[in-house]
Amino acid sequence: MKRLITLIGSVVLIITSSFLVIACKTEQSSNDNLKTQKNDINKNNIKSVIKESKEDETDIEVKEKNELHKKEDIKKTKEEKPEKYMLKRSKEENFSFTKDYGLKHANFIFDKRDKWEKWKNDSKNNSLSSLAGKLTSFYSEISQYSSIDDLQKEFDTKFNKKKKYKSFDEFIEQIDKVVTDYQKEKDKIWHQLESIQSK
């Protein structure tokens, strides 16, 4: 009987220790599972925080770029909008000067065609000859009109049939620019042309 009690005690001891070992292992594994879950949650939180901060940074960068583009667009539109040209003289004065200066050049060209061609083709005189040519061209366009009013009346119907100019005002602006430039260079042009005449 003593042996039986020892045997039963040993079996109970083995069973109890087995249960304890199993219980400890399951507790430890559940603790490990909890730790890994916490680590995963922490990692996910960190990743989401990093992702959110990156998104915030990209949002800020996008906003800054948009603001930069808006500023550049505003600058471009300001640069693209040409300021309205202010005439240096009245329409009548431009008409009169164009007829006077243009007639003088047309007569010179008609009388001294060879000398004009020689002067015009000289590379030193490109800008001056171009300016004189523009003035003469405007003169030939308006020479048949006796006044600026006559020209303005017939501008759309007869004069500008081919729509070379957007409007009468644009036409006058172009004449004004050419006359202004011509008046600055007039003495130089005629000095050179007269030196050709005397040769």
Short mmCIF file of C-alpha atoms in Angstrom, two decimals:
data_model
loop_
_atom_site.label_atom_id
_atom_site.label_comp_id
_atom_site.label_asym_id
_atom_site.label_seq_id
_atom_site.Cartn_x
_atom_site.Cartn_y
_atom_site.Cartn_z
CA MET A 1 0.00 0.00 0.00
CA LYS A 2 2.80 2.29 0.67
CA ARG A 3 3.94 1.75 -2.81
CA LEU A 4 0.54 2.50 -4.17
CA ILE A 5 0.38 5.81 -2.30
CA THR A 6 3.88 6.65 -3.47
CA LEU A 7 2.89 5.75 -7.02
CA ILE A 8 -0.31 7.80 -6.87
CA GLY A 9 1.60 10.69 -5.29
CA SER A 10 4.19 10.51 -8.03
CA VAL A 11 1.52 10.43 -10.73
CA VAL A 12 -0.30 13.37 -9.13
CA LEU A 13 2.98 15.21 -8.83
CA ILE A 14 3.80 14.57 -12.50
CA ILE A 15 0.32 15.58 -13.62
CA THR A 16 0.38 18.72 -11.48
CA SER A 17 3.80 19.73 -12.67
CA SER A 18 2.70 19.08 -16.27
CA PHE A 19 -0.31 21.30 -15.78
CA LEU A 20 1.84 23.97 -14.22
CA VAL A 21 4.35 23.84 -17.05
CA ILE A 22 1.59 24.00 -19.64
CA ALA A 23 -0.14 26.81 -17.79
CA CYS A 24 3.08 28.81 -17.55
CA LYS A 25 3.87 28.27 -21.20
CA THR A 26 0.43 29.40 -22.34
CA GLU A 27 0.67 32.44 -20.09
CA GLN A 28 4.11 33.23 -21.46
CA SER A 29 2.97 32.73 -25.06
CA SER A 30 -0.09 34.89 -24.46
CA ASN A 31 2.22 37.54 -22.98
CA ASP A 32 4.44 37.20 -26.05
CA ASN A 33 1.38 37.55 -28.27
CA LEU A 34 0.32 40.65 -26.37
CA LYS A 35 3.81 42.10 -26.69
CA THR A 36 3.96 41.45 -30.42
CA GLN A 37 0.49 42.92 -30.84
CA LYS A 38 1.55 46.00 -28.89
CA ASN A 39 4.72 46.25 -30.98
CA ASP A 40 2.69 45.89 -34.17
CA ILE A 41 0.26 48.56 -33.02
CA ASN A 42 3.14 50.86 -32.08
CA LYS A 43 4.83 50.25 -35.42
CA ASN A 44 1.57 50.92 -37.26
CA ASN A 45 1.03 54.08 -35.23
CA ILE A 46 4.54 55.26 -35.97
CA LYS A 47 4.09 54.43 -39.66
CA SER A 48 0.79 56.28 -39.79
CA VAL A 49 2.29 59.28 -37.97
CA ILE A 50 5.22 59.29 -40.40
CA LYS A 51 2.85 58.91 -43.33
CA GLU A 52 0.67 61.75 -42.05
CA SER A 53 3.68 63.99 -41.52
CA LYS A 54 4.89 63.19 -45.05
CA GLU A 55 1.42 63.97 -46.38
CA ASP A 56 1.43 67.21 -44.41
CA GLU A 57 4.85 68.06 -45.83
CA THR A 58 3.71 67.31 -49.37
CA ASP A 59 0.53 69.31 -48.78
CA ILE A 60 2.63 72.23 -47.58
CA GLU A 61 4.97 71.85 -50.57
CA VAL A 62 2.02 71.69 -52.96
CA LYS A 63 0.50 74.79 -51.38
CA GLU A 64 3.81 76.63 -51.62
CA LYS A 65 4.20 75.58 -55.26
CA ASN A 66 0.65 76.69 -56.02
CA GLU A 67 1.30 80.06 -54.40
CA LEU A 68 4.52 80.40 -56.38
CA HIS A 69 2.71 79.53 -59.62
CA LYS A 70 -0.02 82.05 -58.82
CA LYS A 71 2.58 84.76 -58.20
CA GLU A 72 4.38 83.86 -61.44
CA ASP A 73 1.08 83.87 -63.34
CA ILE A 74 0.26 87.29 -61.96
CA LYS A 75 3.69 88.56 -63.00
CA LYS A 76 3.28 87.05 -66.47
CA THR A 77 -0.13 88.60 -66.99
CA LYS A 78 1.25 91.96 -65.89
CA GLU A 79 4.16 91.56 -68.29
CA GLU A 80 1.94 90.32 -71.11
CA LYS A 81 -0.45 93.24 -70.83
CA PRO A 82 1.25 95.92 -72.83
CA GLU A 83 0.77 99.36 -71.47
CA LYS A 84 -1.36 101.55 -73.66
CA TYR A 85 0.82 103.52 -76.01
CA MET A 86 0.59 107.27 -75.56
CA LEU A 87 0.87 109.23 -78.78
CA LYS A 88 3.72 111.74 -78.86
CA ARG A 89 1.71 114.07 -81.07
CA SER A 90 -1.84 114.40 -82.37
CA LYS A 91 -3.28 112.35 -85.23
CA GLU A 92 -3.26 115.44 -87.43
CA GLU A 93 0.41 116.14 -86.71
CA ASN A 94 1.36 112.53 -87.42
CA PHE A 95 -0.58 112.68 -90.69
CA SER A 96 1.09 115.96 -91.66
CA PHE A 97 4.64 114.87 -90.72
CA THR A 98 4.23 111.57 -92.54
CA LYS A 99 3.13 113.36 -95.70
CA ASP A 100 5.96 115.94 -95.50
CA TYR A 101 8.81 113.56 -94.66
CA GLY A 102 7.47 110.81 -96.88
CA LEU A 103 7.14 113.11 -99.89
CA LYS A 104 10.71 114.30 -99.42
CA HIS A 105 12.01 110.70 -99.35
CA ALA A 106 9.79 109.59 -102.22
CA ASN A 107 11.14 112.42 -104.37
CA PHE A 108 14.73 111.56 -103.46
CA ILE A 109 14.17 107.88 -104.22
CA PHE A 110 12.47 108.71 -107.53
CA ASP A 111 15.19 111.16 -108.62
CA LYS A 112 18.23 109.28 -107.35
CA ARG A 113 17.22 105.62 -107.47
CA ASP A 114 20.80 104.30 -107.94
CA LYS A 115 22.24 106.30 -105.06
CA TRP A 116 19.31 105.34 -102.84
CA GLU A 117 19.82 101.63 -103.60
CA LYS A 118 23.54 101.93 -102.94
CA TRP A 119 22.93 103.66 -99.59
CA LYS A 120 20.10 101.30 -98.61
CA ASN A 121 22.15 98.16 -99.36
CA ASP A 122 25.13 99.32 -97.29
CA SER A 123 25.07 97.21 -94.10
CA LYS A 124 26.00 100.25 -91.97
CA ASN A 125 22.72 101.88 -92.93
CA ASN A 126 20.31 98.99 -92.30
CA SER A 127 18.40 100.56 -89.41
CA LEU A 128 18.30 104.02 -90.99
CA SER A 129 17.21 102.75 -94.39
CA SER A 130 14.57 100.55 -92.74
CA LEU A 131 13.23 103.57 -90.87
CA ALA A 132 13.16 105.70 -94.03
CA GLY A 133 11.50 102.81 -95.89
CA LYS A 134 8.75 102.49 -93.26
CA LEU A 135 8.09 106.22 -93.41
CA THR A 136 7.93 106.16 -97.21
CA SER A 137 5.61 103.14 -97.06
CA PHE A 138 3.21 104.97 -94.72
CA TYR A 139 3.40 107.99 -97.01
CA SER A 140 2.44 105.91 -100.04
CA GLU A 141 -0.54 104.51 -98.10
CA ILE A 142 -1.92 107.90 -97.04
CA SER A 143 -0.80 110.16 -99.89
CA GLN A 144 -4.19 110.06 -101.64
CA TYR A 145 -6.02 111.46 -98.60
CA SER A 146 -6.16 115.19 -98.04
CA SER A 147 -6.80 115.04 -94.29
CA ILE A 148 -6.79 112.67 -91.36
CA ASP A 149 -10.60 112.88 -91.26
CA ASP A 150 -10.87 111.62 -94.85
CA LEU A 151 -8.53 108.75 -94.02
CA GLN A 152 -10.48 107.87 -90.88
CA LYS A 153 -13.81 107.87 -92.74
CA GLU A 154 -12.55 105.45 -95.35
CA PHE A 155 -10.27 103.41 -93.09
CA ASP A 156 -12.46 100.31 -92.74
CA THR A 157 -14.19 100.43 -96.12
CA LYS A 158 -11.34 101.23 -98.52
CA PHE A 159 -8.02 101.74 -96.79
CA ASN A 160 -7.89 98.66 -94.55
CA LYS A 161 -9.75 96.13 -96.71
CA LYS A 162 -7.04 93.52 -96.23
CA LYS A 163 -7.17 94.01 -92.44
CA LYS A 164 -3.48 94.90 -92.28
CA TYR A 165 -4.21 96.91 -89.13
CA LYS A 166 -6.49 95.96 -86.22
CA SER A 167 -7.91 99.45 -85.89
CA PHE A 168 -7.42 103.03 -86.95
CA ASP A 169 -5.86 103.79 -83.56
CA GLU A 170 -3.29 101.03 -84.04
CA PHE A 171 -2.45 102.45 -87.47
CA ILE A 172 -1.91 105.91 -85.97
CA GLU A 173 0.21 104.42 -83.16
CA GLN A 174 2.49 102.77 -85.72
CA ILE A 175 2.81 106.00 -87.67
CA ASP A 176 3.54 107.89 -84.44
CA LYS A 177 6.32 105.46 -83.51
CA VAL A 178 7.92 105.69 -86.96
CA VAL A 179 7.66 109.49 -87.06
CA THR A 180 9.15 109.72 -83.54
CA ASP A 181 12.08 107.49 -84.48
CA TYR A 182 12.52 109.30 -87.77
CA GLN A 183 12.68 112.70 -86.11
CA LYS A 184 15.49 111.43 -83.89
CA GLU A 185 17.50 110.15 -86.87
CA LYS A 186 16.37 112.63 -89.56
CA ASP A 187 19.54 114.74 -89.59
CA LYS A 188 21.80 111.69 -89.75
CA ILE A 189 19.76 110.16 -92.60
CA TRP A 190 19.77 113.32 -94.69
CA HIS A 191 23.43 114.02 -94.01
CA GLN A 192 24.30 110.59 -95.40
CA LEU A 193 21.92 110.93 -98.36
CA GLU A 194 23.30 114.37 -99.24
CA SER A 195 26.86 113.07 -99.05
CA ILE A 196 25.86 110.46 -101.65
CA GLN A 197 24.34 113.18 -103.85
CA SER A 198 27.52 115.23 -103.85
CA LYS A 199 29.71 112.31 -104.95
#
